[in-house]
PDB file of C-alpha atoms in Angstrom:
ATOM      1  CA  UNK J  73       0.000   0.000   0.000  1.00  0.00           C
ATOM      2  CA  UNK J  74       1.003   3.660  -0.155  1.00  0.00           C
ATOM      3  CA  UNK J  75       1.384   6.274   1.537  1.00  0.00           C
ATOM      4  CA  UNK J  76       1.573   9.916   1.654  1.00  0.00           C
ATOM      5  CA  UNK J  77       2.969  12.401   4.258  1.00  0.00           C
ATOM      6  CA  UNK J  78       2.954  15.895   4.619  1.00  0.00           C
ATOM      7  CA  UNK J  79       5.248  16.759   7.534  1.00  0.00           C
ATOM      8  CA  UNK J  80       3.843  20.581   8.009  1.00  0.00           C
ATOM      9  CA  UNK J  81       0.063  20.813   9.037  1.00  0.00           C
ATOM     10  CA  UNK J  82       0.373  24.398   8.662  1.00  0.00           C
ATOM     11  CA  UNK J  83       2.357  27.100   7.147  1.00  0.00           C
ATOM     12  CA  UNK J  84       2.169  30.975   6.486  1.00  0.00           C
ATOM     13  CA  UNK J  85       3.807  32.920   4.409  1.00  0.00           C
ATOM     14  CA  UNK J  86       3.905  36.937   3.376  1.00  0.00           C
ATOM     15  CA  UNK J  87       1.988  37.884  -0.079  1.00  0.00           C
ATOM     16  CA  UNK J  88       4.764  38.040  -2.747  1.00  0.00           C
ATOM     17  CA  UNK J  89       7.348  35.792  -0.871  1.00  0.00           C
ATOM     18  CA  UNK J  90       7.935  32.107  -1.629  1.00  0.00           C
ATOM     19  CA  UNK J  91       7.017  29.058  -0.114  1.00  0.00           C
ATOM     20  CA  UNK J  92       7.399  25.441   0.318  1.00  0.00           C
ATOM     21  CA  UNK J  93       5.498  22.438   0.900  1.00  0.00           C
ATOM     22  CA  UNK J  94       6.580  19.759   1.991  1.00  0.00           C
ATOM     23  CA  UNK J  95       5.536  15.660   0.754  1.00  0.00           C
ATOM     24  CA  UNK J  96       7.249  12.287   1.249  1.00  0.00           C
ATOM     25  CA  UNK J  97       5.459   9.409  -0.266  1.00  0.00           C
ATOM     26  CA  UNK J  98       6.258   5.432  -0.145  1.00  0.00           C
ATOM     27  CA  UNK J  99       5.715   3.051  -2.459  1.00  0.00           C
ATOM     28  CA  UNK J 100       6.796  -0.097  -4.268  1.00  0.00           C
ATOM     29  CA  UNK J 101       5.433   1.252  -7.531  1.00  0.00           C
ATOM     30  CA  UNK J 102       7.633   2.179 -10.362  1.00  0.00           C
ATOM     31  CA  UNK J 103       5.010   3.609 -12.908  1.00  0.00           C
ATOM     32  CA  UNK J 104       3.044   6.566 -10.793  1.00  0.00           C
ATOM     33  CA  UNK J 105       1.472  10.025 -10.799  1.00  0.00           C
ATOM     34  CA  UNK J 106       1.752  12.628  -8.000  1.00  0.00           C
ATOM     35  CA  UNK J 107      -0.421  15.709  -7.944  1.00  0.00           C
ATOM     36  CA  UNK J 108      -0.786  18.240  -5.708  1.00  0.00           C
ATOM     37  CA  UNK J 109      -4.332  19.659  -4.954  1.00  0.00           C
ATOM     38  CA  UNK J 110      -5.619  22.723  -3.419  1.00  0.00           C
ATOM     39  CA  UNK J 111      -8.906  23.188  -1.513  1.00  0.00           C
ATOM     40  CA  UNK J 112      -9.443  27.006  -0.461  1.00  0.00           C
ATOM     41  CA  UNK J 113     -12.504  27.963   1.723  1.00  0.00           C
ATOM     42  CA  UNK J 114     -15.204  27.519  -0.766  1.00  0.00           C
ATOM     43  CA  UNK J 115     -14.042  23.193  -0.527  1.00  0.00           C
ATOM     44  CA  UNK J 116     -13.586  23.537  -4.575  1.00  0.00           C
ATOM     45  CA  UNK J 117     -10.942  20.571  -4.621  1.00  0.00           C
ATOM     46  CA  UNK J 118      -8.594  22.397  -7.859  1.00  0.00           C
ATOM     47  CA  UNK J 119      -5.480  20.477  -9.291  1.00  0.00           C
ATOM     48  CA  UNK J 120      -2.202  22.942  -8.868  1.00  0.00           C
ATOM     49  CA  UNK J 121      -0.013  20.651 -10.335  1.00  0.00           C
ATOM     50  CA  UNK J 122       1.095  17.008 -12.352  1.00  0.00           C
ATOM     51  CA  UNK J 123       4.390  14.935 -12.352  1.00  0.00           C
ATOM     52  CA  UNK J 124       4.335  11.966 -14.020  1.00  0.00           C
ATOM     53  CA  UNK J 125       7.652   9.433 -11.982  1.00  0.00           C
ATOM     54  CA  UNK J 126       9.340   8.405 -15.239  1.00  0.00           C
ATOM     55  CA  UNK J 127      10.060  12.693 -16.316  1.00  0.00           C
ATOM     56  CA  UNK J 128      13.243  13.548 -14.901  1.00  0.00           C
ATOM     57  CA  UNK J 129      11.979  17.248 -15.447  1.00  0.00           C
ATOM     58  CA  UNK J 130       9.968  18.979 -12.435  1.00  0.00           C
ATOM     59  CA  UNK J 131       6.958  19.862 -13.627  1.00  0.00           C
ATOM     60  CA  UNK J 132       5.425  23.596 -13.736  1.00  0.00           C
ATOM     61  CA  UNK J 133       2.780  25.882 -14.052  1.00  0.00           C
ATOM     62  CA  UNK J 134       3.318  29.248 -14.095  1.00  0.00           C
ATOM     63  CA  UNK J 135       3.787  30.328 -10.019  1.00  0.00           C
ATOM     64  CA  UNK J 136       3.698  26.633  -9.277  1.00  0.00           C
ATOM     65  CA  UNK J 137       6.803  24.023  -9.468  1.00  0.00           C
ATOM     66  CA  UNK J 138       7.966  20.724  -8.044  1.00  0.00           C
ATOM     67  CA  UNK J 139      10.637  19.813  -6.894  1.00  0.00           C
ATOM     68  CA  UNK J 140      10.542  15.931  -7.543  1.00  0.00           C
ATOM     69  CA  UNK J 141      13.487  13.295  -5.850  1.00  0.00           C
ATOM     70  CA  UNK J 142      12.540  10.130  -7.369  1.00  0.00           C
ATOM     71  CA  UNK J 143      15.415   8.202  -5.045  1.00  0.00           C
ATOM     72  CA  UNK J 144      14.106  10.105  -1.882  1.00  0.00           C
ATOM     73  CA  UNK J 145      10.230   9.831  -2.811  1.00  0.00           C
ATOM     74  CA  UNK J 146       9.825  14.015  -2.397  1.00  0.00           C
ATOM     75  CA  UNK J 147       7.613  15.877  -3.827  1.00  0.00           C
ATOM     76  CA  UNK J 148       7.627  19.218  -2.816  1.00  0.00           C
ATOM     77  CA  UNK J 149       5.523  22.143  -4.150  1.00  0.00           C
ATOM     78  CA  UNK J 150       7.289  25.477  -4.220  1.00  0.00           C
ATOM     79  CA  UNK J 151       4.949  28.594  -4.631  1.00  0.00           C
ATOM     80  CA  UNK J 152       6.902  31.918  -5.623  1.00  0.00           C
ATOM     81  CA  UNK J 153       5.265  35.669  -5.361  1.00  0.00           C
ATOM     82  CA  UNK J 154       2.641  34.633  -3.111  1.00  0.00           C
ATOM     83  CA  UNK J 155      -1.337  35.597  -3.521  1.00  0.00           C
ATOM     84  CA  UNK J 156      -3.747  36.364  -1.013  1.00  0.00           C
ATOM     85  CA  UNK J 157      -5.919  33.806  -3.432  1.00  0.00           C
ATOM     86  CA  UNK J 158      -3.787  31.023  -2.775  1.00  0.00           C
ATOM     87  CA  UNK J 159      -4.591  30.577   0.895  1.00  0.00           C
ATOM     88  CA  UNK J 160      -5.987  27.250   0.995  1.00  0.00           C
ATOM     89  CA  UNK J 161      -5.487  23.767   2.558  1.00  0.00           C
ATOM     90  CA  UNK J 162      -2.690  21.769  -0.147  1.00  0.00           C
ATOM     91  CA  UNK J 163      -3.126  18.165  -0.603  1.00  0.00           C
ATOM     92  CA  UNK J 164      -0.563  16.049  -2.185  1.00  0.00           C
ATOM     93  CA  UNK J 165      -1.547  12.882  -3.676  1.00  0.00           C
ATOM     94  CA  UNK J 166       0.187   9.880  -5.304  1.00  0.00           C
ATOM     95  CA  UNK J 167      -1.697   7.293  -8.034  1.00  0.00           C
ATOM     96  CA  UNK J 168       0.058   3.978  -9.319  1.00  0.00           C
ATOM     97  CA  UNK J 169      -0.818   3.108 -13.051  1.00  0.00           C
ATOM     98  CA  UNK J 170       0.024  -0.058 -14.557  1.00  0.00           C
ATOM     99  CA  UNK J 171       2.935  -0.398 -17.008  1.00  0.00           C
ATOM    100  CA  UNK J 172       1.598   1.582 -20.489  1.00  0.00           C
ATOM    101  CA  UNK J 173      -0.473   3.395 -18.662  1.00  0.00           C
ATOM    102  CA  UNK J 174      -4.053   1.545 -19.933  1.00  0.00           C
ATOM    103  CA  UNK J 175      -5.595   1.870 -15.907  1.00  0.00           C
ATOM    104  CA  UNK J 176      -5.195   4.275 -13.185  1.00  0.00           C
ATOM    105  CA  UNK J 177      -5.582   3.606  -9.544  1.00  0.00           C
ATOM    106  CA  UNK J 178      -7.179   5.648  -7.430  1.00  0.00           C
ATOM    107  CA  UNK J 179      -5.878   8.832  -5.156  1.00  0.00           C
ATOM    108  CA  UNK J 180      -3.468   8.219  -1.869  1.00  0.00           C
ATOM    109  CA  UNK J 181      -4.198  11.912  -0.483  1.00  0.00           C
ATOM    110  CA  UNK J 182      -1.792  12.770   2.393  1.00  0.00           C
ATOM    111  CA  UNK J 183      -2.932  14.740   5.514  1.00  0.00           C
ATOM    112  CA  UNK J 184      -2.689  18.307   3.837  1.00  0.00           C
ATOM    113  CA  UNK J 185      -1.138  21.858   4.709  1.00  0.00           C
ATOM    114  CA  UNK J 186      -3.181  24.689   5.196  1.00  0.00           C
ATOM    115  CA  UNK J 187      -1.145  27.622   3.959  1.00  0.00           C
ATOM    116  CA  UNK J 188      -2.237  31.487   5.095  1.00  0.00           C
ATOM    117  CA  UNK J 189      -0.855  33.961   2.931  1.00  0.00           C
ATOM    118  CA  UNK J 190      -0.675  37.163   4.682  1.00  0.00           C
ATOM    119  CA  UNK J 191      -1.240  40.715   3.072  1.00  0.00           C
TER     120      UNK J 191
ATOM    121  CA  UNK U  20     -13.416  21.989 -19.510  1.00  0.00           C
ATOM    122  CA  UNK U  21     -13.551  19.271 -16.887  1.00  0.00           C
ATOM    123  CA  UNK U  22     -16.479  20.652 -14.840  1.00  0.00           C
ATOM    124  CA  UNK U  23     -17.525  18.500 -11.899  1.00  0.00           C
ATOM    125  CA  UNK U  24     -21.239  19.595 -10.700  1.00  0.00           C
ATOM    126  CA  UNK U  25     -22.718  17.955  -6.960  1.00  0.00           C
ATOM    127  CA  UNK U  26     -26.209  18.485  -6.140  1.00  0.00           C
ATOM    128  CA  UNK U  27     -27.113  19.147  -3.794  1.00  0.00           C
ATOM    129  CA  UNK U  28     -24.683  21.619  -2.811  1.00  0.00           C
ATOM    130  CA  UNK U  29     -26.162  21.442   1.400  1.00  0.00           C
ATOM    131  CA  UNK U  30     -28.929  19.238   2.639  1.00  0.00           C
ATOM    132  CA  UNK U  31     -30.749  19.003   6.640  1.00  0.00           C
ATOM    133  CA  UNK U  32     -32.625  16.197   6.860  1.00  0.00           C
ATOM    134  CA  UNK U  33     -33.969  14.493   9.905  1.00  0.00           C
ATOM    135  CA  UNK U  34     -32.604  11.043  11.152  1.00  0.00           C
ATOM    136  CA  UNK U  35     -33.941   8.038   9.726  1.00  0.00           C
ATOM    137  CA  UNK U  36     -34.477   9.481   6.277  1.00  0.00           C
ATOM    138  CA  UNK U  37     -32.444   8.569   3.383  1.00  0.00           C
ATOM    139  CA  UNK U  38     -30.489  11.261   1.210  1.00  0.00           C
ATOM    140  CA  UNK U  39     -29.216  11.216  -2.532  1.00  0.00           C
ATOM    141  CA  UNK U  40     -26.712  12.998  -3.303  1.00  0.00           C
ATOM    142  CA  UNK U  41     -26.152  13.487  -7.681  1.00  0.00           C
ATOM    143  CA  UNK U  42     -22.218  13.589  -9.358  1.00  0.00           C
ATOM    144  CA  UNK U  43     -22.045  14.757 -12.624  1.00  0.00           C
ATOM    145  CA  UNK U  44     -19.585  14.972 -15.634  1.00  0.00           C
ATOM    146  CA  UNK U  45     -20.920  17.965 -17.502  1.00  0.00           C
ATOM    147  CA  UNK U  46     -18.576  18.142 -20.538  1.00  0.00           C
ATOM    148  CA  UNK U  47     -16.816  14.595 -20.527  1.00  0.00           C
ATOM    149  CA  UNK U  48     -17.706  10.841 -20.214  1.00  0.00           C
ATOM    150  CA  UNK U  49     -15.941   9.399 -17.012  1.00  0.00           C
ATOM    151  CA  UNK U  50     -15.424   5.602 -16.928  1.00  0.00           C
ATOM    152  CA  UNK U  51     -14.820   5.793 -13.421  1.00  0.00           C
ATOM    153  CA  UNK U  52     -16.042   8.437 -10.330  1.00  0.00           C
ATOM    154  CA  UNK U  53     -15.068   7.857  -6.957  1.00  0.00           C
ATOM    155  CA  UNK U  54     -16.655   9.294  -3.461  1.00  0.00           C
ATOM    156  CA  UNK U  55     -14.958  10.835  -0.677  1.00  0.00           C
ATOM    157  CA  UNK U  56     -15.838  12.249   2.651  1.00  0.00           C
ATOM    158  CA  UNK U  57     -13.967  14.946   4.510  1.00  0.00           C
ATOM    159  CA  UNK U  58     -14.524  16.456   8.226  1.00  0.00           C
ATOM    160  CA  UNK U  59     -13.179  19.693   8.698  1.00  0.00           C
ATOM    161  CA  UNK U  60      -9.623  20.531   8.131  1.00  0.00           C
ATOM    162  CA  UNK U  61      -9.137  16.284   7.460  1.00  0.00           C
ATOM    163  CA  UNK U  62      -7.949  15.158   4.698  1.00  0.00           C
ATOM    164  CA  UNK U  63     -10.575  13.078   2.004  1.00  0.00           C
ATOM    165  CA  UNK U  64     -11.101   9.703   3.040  1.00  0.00           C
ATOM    166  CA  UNK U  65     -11.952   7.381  -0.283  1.00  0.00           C
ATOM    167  CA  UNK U  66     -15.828   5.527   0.838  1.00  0.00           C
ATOM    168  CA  UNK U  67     -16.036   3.389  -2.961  1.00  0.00           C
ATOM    169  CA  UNK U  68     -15.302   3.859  -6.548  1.00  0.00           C
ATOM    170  CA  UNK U  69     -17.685   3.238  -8.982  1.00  0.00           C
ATOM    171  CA  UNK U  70     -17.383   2.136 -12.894  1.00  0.00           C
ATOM    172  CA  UNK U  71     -19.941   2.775 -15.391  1.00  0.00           C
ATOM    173  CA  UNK U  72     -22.720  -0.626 -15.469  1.00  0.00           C
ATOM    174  CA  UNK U  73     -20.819  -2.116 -12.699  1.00  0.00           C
ATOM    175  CA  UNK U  74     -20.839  -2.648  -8.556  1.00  0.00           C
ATOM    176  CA  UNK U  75     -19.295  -0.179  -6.470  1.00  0.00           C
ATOM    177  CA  UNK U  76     -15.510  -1.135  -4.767  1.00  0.00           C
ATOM    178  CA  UNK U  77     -16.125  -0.037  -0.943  1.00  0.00           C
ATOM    179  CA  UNK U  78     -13.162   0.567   1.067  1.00  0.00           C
ATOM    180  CA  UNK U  79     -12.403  -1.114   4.151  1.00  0.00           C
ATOM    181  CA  UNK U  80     -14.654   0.067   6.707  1.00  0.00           C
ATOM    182  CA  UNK U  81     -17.176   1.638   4.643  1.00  0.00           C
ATOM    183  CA  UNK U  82     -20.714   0.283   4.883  1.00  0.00           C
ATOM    184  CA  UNK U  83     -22.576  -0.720   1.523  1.00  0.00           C
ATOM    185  CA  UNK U  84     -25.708  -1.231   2.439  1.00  0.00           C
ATOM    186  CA  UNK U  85     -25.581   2.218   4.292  1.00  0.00           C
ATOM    187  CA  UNK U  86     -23.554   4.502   1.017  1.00  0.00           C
ATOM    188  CA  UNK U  87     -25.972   3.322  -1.818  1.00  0.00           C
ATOM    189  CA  UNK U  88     -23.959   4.026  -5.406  1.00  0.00           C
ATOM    190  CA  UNK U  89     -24.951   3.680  -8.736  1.00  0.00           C
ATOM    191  CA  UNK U  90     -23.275   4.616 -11.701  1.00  0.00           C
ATOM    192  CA  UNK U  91     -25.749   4.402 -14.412  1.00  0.00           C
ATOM    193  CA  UNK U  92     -24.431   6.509 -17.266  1.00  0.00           C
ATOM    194  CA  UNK U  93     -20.947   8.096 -18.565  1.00  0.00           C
ATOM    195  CA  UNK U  94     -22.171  10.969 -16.781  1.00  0.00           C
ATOM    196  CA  UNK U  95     -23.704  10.394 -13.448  1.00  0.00           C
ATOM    197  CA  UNK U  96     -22.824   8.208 -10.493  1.00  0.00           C
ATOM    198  CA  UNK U  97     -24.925   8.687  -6.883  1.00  0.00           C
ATOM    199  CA  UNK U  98     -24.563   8.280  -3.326  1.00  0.00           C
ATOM    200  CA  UNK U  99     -27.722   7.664  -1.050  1.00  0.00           C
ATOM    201  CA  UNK U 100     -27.414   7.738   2.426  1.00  0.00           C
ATOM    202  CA  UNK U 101     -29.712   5.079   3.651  1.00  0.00           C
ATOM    203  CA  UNK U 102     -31.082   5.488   6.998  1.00  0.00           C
ATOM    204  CA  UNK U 103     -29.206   8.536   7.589  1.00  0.00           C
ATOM    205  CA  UNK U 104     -27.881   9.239  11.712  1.00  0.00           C
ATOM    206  CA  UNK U 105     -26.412  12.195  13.196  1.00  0.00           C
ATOM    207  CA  UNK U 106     -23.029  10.570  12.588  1.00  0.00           C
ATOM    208  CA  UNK U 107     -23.307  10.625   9.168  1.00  0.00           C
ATOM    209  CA  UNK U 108     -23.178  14.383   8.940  1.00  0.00           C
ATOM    210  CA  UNK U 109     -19.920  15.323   6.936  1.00  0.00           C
ATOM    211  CA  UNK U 110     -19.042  16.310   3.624  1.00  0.00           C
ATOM    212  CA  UNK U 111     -19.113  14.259   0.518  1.00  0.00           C
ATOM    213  CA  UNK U 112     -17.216  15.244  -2.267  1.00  0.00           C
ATOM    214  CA  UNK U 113     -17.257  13.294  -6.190  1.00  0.00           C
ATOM    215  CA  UNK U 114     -14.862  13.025  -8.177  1.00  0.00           C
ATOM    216  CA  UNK U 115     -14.956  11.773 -12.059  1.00  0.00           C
ATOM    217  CA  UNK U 116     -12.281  10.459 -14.636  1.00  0.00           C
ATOM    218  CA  UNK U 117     -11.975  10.188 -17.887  1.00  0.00           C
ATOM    219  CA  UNK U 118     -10.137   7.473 -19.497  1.00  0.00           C
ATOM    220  CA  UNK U 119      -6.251   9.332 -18.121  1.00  0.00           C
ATOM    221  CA  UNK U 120      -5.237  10.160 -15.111  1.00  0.00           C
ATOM    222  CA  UNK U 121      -6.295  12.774 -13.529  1.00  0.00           C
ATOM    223  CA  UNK U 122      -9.359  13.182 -11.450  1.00  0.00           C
ATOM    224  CA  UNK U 123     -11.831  16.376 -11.583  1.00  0.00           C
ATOM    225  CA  UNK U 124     -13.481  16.940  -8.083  1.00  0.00           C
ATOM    226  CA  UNK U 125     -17.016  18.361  -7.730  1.00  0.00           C
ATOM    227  CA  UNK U 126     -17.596  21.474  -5.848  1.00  0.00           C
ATOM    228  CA  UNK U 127     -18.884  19.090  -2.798  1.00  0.00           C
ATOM    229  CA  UNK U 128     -22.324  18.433  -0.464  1.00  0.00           C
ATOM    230  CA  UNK U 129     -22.568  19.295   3.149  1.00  0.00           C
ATOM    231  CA  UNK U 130     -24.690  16.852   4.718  1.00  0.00           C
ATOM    232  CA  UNK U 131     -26.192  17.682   7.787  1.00  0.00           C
ATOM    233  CA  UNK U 132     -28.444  15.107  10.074  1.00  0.00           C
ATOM    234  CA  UNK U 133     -30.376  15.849  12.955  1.00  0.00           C
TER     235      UNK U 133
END
């Protein structure tokens, strides 16, 4: 089975600065997703972000990037120039897929962050 | 595109009484939707998946004959609350995929039982 583990249950920041999140994940698996998710107060679950574990490259999206250690099973999300709109509670999740991708497991969410950005 | 829709979005009902609650895909066919429940500032505990024309998977621990789900169509899967108990009273939050992998969440249904 695997796991998911987000070490910081909480974590503010100033609006403009960066941040970090922090994820560790285990698992036997050597085809995977990992995703990171973001629920703000309205409970909208939104997807931030996708790495796929056979790209070497860390995936991004525009304020939004990874910082993915295969060997080490990390997968942090790092969140430059800060917005009040992305106060929210950050979930990362991990999903196994078999070899040539033809079927996708379902969602491992770990325990989540809830990250206050502060005007 | 990708939109998730719940409804209903909040629901009281008194204890005893069952409770539907509707998923749907609104602009893609999902072979598979899933169904989660979340207390406040938790994380989203998986209850089942469900596959289009087939029987629910319940996780461990989750009661069948209490979370009713059907998955008739491409587009819509439920979740009735049979008998529904104070207990009960959480939030339930759908998701639907389409045949990749990532999974679209609806905006969620706050179930309240007194």
């Amino acid at each position: 089975a695997q796991t998911v583990t987000q070490s910081q249950p909480e974590m503010s920041v100033q609006e403009a600065e960066t941040v970090t999140l922090s994820c560790t994940y285990d698992t036997s698996e050597s085809n995977y997703y990992l995703f990171w998710y973001k629920q703000p107060p309205s409970r909208q679950m939104i997807l931030v972000i996708r790495q796929e574990a056979y790209k070497q490259q860390n995936a991004t999206e525009n304020r939004f990037s990874v910082n993915f250690q295969k060997a080490a099973k990390s997968f942090s999300l790092k969140i430059s120039d800060s917005q009040l709109g992305d106060t929210a509670m950050y979930f990362c999740a991990f999903m196994k897929h078999n070899a040539g991708g033809t079927s996708y497991g379902k969602l491992t969410f770990g325990q989540g962050t809830i990250l206050t950005v502060h005007p | 595109g990708a939109v998730v829709s719940q409804h209903p979005s909040r629901v009281i009902c008194k204890s005893g009484t069952s409770v539907k609650i509707e998923c749907r895909s609104l602009d893609f066919q999902a072979t598979t939707m899933f169904w989660y429940r979340q207390f406040p500032k938790q994380s989203l505990m998986l209850m089942a998946t469900s596959n289009e024309g087939s029987k629910a998977t319940y996780e461990q621990g989750v009661e069948k004959d209490k979370f009713l789900i059907n998955h008739a169509s491409l587009t819509l899967s439920t979740l009735t609350v049979t008998s529904a108990h104070p207990e009960d009273s959480s939030f339930y939050i759908c998701s639907a995929q389409p045949y990749k992998e990532t999974q679209y969440f609806g905006p969620g249904t706050r179930l309240l039982v007194l």
